[in-house]
Short mmCIF file of C-alpha atoms in Angstrom, two decimals:
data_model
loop_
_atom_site.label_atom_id
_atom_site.label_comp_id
_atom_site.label_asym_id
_atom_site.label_seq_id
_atom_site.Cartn_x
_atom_site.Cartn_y
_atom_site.Cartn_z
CA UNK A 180 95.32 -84.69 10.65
CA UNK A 181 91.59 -84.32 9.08
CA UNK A 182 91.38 -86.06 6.16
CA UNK A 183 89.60 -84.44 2.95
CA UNK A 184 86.44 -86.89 1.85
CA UNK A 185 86.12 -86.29 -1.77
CA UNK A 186 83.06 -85.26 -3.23
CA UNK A 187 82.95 -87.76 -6.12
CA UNK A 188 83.16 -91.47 -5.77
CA UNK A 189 86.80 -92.77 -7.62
CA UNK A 190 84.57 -94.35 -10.75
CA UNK A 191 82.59 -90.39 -11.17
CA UNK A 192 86.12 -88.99 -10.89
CA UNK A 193 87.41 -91.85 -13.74
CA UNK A 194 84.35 -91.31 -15.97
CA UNK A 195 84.80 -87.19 -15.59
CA UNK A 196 88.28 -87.86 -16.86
CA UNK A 197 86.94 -90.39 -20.05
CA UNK A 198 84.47 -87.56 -20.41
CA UNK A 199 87.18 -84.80 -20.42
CA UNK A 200 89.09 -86.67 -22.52
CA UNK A 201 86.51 -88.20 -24.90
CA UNK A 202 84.93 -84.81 -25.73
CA UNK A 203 88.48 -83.18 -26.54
CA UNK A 204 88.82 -85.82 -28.82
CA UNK A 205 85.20 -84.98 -30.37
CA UNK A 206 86.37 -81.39 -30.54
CA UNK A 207 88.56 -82.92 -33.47
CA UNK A 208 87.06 -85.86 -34.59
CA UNK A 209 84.78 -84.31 -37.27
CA UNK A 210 87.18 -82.94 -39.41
CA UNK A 211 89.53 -85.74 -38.79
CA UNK A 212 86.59 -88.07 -40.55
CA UNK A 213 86.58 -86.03 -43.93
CA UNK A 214 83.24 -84.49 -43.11
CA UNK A 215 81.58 -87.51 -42.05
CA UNK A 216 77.76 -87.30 -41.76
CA UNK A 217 77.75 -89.91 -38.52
CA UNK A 218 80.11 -87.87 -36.93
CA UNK A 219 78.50 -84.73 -37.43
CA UNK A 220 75.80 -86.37 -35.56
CA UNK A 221 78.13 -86.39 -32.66
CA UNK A 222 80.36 -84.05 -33.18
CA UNK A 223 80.53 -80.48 -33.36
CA UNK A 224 80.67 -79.26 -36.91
CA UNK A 225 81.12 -75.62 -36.30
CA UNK A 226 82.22 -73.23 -33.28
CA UNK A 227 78.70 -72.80 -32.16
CA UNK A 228 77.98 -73.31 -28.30
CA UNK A 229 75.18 -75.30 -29.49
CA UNK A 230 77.62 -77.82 -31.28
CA UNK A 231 80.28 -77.42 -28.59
CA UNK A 232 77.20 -79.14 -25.78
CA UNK A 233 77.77 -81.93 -27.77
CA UNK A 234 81.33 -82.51 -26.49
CA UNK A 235 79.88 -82.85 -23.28
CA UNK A 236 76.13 -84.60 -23.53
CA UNK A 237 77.18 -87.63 -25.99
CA UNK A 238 80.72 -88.82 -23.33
CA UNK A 239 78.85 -88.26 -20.41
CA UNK A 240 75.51 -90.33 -21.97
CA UNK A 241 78.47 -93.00 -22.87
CA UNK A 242 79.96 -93.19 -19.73
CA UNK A 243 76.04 -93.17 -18.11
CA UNK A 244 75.21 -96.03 -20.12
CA UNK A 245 78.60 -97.83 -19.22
CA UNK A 246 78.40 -97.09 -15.68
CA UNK A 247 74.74 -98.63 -15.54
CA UNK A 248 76.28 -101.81 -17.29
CA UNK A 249 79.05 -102.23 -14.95
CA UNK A 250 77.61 -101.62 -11.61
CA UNK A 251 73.65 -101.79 -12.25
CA UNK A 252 72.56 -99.04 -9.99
CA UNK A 253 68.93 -98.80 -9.15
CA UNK A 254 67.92 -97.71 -13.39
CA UNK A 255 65.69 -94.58 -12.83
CA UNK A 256 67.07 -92.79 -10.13
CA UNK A 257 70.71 -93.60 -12.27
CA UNK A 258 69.67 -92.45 -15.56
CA UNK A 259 67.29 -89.49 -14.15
CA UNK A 260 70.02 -87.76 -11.75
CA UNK A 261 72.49 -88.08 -14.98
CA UNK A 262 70.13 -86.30 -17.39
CA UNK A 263 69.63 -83.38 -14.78
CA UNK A 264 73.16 -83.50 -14.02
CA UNK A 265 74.33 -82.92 -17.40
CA UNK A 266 71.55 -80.15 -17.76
CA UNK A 267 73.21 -78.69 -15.40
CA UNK A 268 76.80 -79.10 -16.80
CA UNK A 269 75.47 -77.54 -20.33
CA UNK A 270 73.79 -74.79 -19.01
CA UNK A 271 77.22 -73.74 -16.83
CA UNK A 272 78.53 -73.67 -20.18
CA UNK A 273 76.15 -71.57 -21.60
CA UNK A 274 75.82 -69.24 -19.25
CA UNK A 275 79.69 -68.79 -18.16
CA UNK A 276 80.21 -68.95 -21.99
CA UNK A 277 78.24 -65.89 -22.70
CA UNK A 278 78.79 -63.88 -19.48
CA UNK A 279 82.75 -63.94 -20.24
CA UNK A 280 82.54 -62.95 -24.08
CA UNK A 281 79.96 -60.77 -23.24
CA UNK A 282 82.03 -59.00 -20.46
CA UNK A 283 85.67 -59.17 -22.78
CA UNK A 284 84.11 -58.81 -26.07
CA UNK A 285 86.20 -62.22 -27.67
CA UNK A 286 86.47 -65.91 -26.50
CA UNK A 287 90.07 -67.42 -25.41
CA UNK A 288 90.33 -70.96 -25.42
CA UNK A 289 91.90 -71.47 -21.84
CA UNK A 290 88.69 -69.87 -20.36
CA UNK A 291 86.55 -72.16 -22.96
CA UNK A 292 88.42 -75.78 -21.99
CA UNK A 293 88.02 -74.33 -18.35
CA UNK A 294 84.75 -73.74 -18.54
CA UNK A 295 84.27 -77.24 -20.36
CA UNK A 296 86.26 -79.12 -17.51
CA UNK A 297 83.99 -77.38 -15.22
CA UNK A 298 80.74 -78.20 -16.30
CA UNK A 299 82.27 -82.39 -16.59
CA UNK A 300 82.42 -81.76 -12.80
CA UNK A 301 78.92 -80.15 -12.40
CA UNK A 302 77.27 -82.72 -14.33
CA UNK A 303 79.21 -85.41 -12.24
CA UNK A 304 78.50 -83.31 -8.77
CA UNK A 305 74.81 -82.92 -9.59
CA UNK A 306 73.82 -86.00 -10.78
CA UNK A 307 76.26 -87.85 -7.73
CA UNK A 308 74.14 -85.96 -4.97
CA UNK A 309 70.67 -85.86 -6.47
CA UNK A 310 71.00 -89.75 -7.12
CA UNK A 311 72.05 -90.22 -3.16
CA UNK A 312 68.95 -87.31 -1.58
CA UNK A 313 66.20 -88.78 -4.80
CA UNK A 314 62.85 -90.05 -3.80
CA UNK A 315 60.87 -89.92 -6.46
CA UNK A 316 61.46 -89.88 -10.27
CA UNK A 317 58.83 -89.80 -13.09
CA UNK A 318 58.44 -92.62 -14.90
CA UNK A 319 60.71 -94.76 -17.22
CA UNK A 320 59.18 -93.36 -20.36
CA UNK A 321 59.72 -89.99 -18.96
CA UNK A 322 63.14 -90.31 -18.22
CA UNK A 323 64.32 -92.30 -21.37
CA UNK A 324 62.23 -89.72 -23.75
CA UNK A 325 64.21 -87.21 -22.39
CA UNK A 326 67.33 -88.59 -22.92
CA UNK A 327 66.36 -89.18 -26.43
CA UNK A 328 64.49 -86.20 -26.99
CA UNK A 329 67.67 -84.30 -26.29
CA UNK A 330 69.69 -86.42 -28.45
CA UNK A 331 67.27 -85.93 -31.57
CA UNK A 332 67.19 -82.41 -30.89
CA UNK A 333 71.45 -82.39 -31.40
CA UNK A 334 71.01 -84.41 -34.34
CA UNK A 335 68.10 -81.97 -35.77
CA UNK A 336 69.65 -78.88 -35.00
CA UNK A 337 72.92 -80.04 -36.37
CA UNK A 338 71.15 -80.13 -39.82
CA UNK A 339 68.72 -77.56 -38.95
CA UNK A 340 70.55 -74.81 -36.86
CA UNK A 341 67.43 -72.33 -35.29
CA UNK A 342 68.25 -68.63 -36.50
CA UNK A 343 69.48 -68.02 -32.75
CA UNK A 344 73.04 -67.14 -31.27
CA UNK A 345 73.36 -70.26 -29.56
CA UNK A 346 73.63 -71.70 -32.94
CA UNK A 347 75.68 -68.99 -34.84
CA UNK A 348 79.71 -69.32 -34.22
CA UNK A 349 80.84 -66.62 -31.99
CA UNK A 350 82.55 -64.59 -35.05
CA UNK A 351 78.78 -64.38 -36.69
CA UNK A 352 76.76 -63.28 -33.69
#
């Protein structure tokens, strides 16, 4: 019997899970802290897919940053697959997002953890092949400006919300 070689390395499979897991929790955690202005930083403080990305950038960049700790992988080729592969994972969840409340006219929340769940394994699938087939990344300030670039623009547009649907809760738009 052929047996099935999975896709994802046991660790990416683990750190999907603590991402799964870790951004459920998130989904929660801002109310559960009264309000609090450091979790609203990483958080999502209202229904908006814009805050929901959150539940999936700020895990995965924890579990990045772990991962790099525990088994030093080569650092730019790590941390530059990663960032495109959770690009990838937040823009599944825009787009699938939108198509499917466009098409039914509501949201349901099986479809919206589904679609979460999915875009953990994107941005674990991506990032897993691009860092085996990379050759060449920018360079270090590149790829840790972009990591932080993204980050600031969370925290910004947490207190600043651009007048766009991505930003509005799905009841508003």
């Amino acid at each position: 019997m052929k047996q099935h070689k999975s896709y994802l390395s046991k660790r990416a499979r683990l750190s999907a899970i603590f991402v799964i897991l870790l951004g459920t929790l998130n989904h929660f955690l801002y109310d559960l802290s009264g309000g609090l202005a450091l979790a609203a930083l990483f958080c999502p403080v209202n229904e908006s897919t814009w805050e929901h990305l959150k539940l999936l950038f700020f895990p995965f960049l924890l579990i990045t940053v772990w991962n790099w700790i525990r088994v030093r992988p080569q650092t730019l080729p790590f941390f530059y697959s990663r960032y495109l592969g959770v690009l990838c994972g937040m823009l599944w969840i825009i787009v699938s997002f939108y198509t499917y409340t466009g098409i039914l006219g509501q949201n349901l929340f099986v479809l919206d953890l589904s679609i979460f769940v999915i875009g953990v394994w994107i941005a674990f699938a991506v990032s897993a092949r691009l860092y085996r087939r990379q050759t060449s990344v920018p360079s270090q300030e590149l790829v840790f400006s972009l990591w932080i670039i993204t980050a600031l623009c969370f925290f910004a547009f947490t207190c600043y919300p651009p007048n766009l649907p991505l930003f509005f809760p799905p009841d508003i738009v």
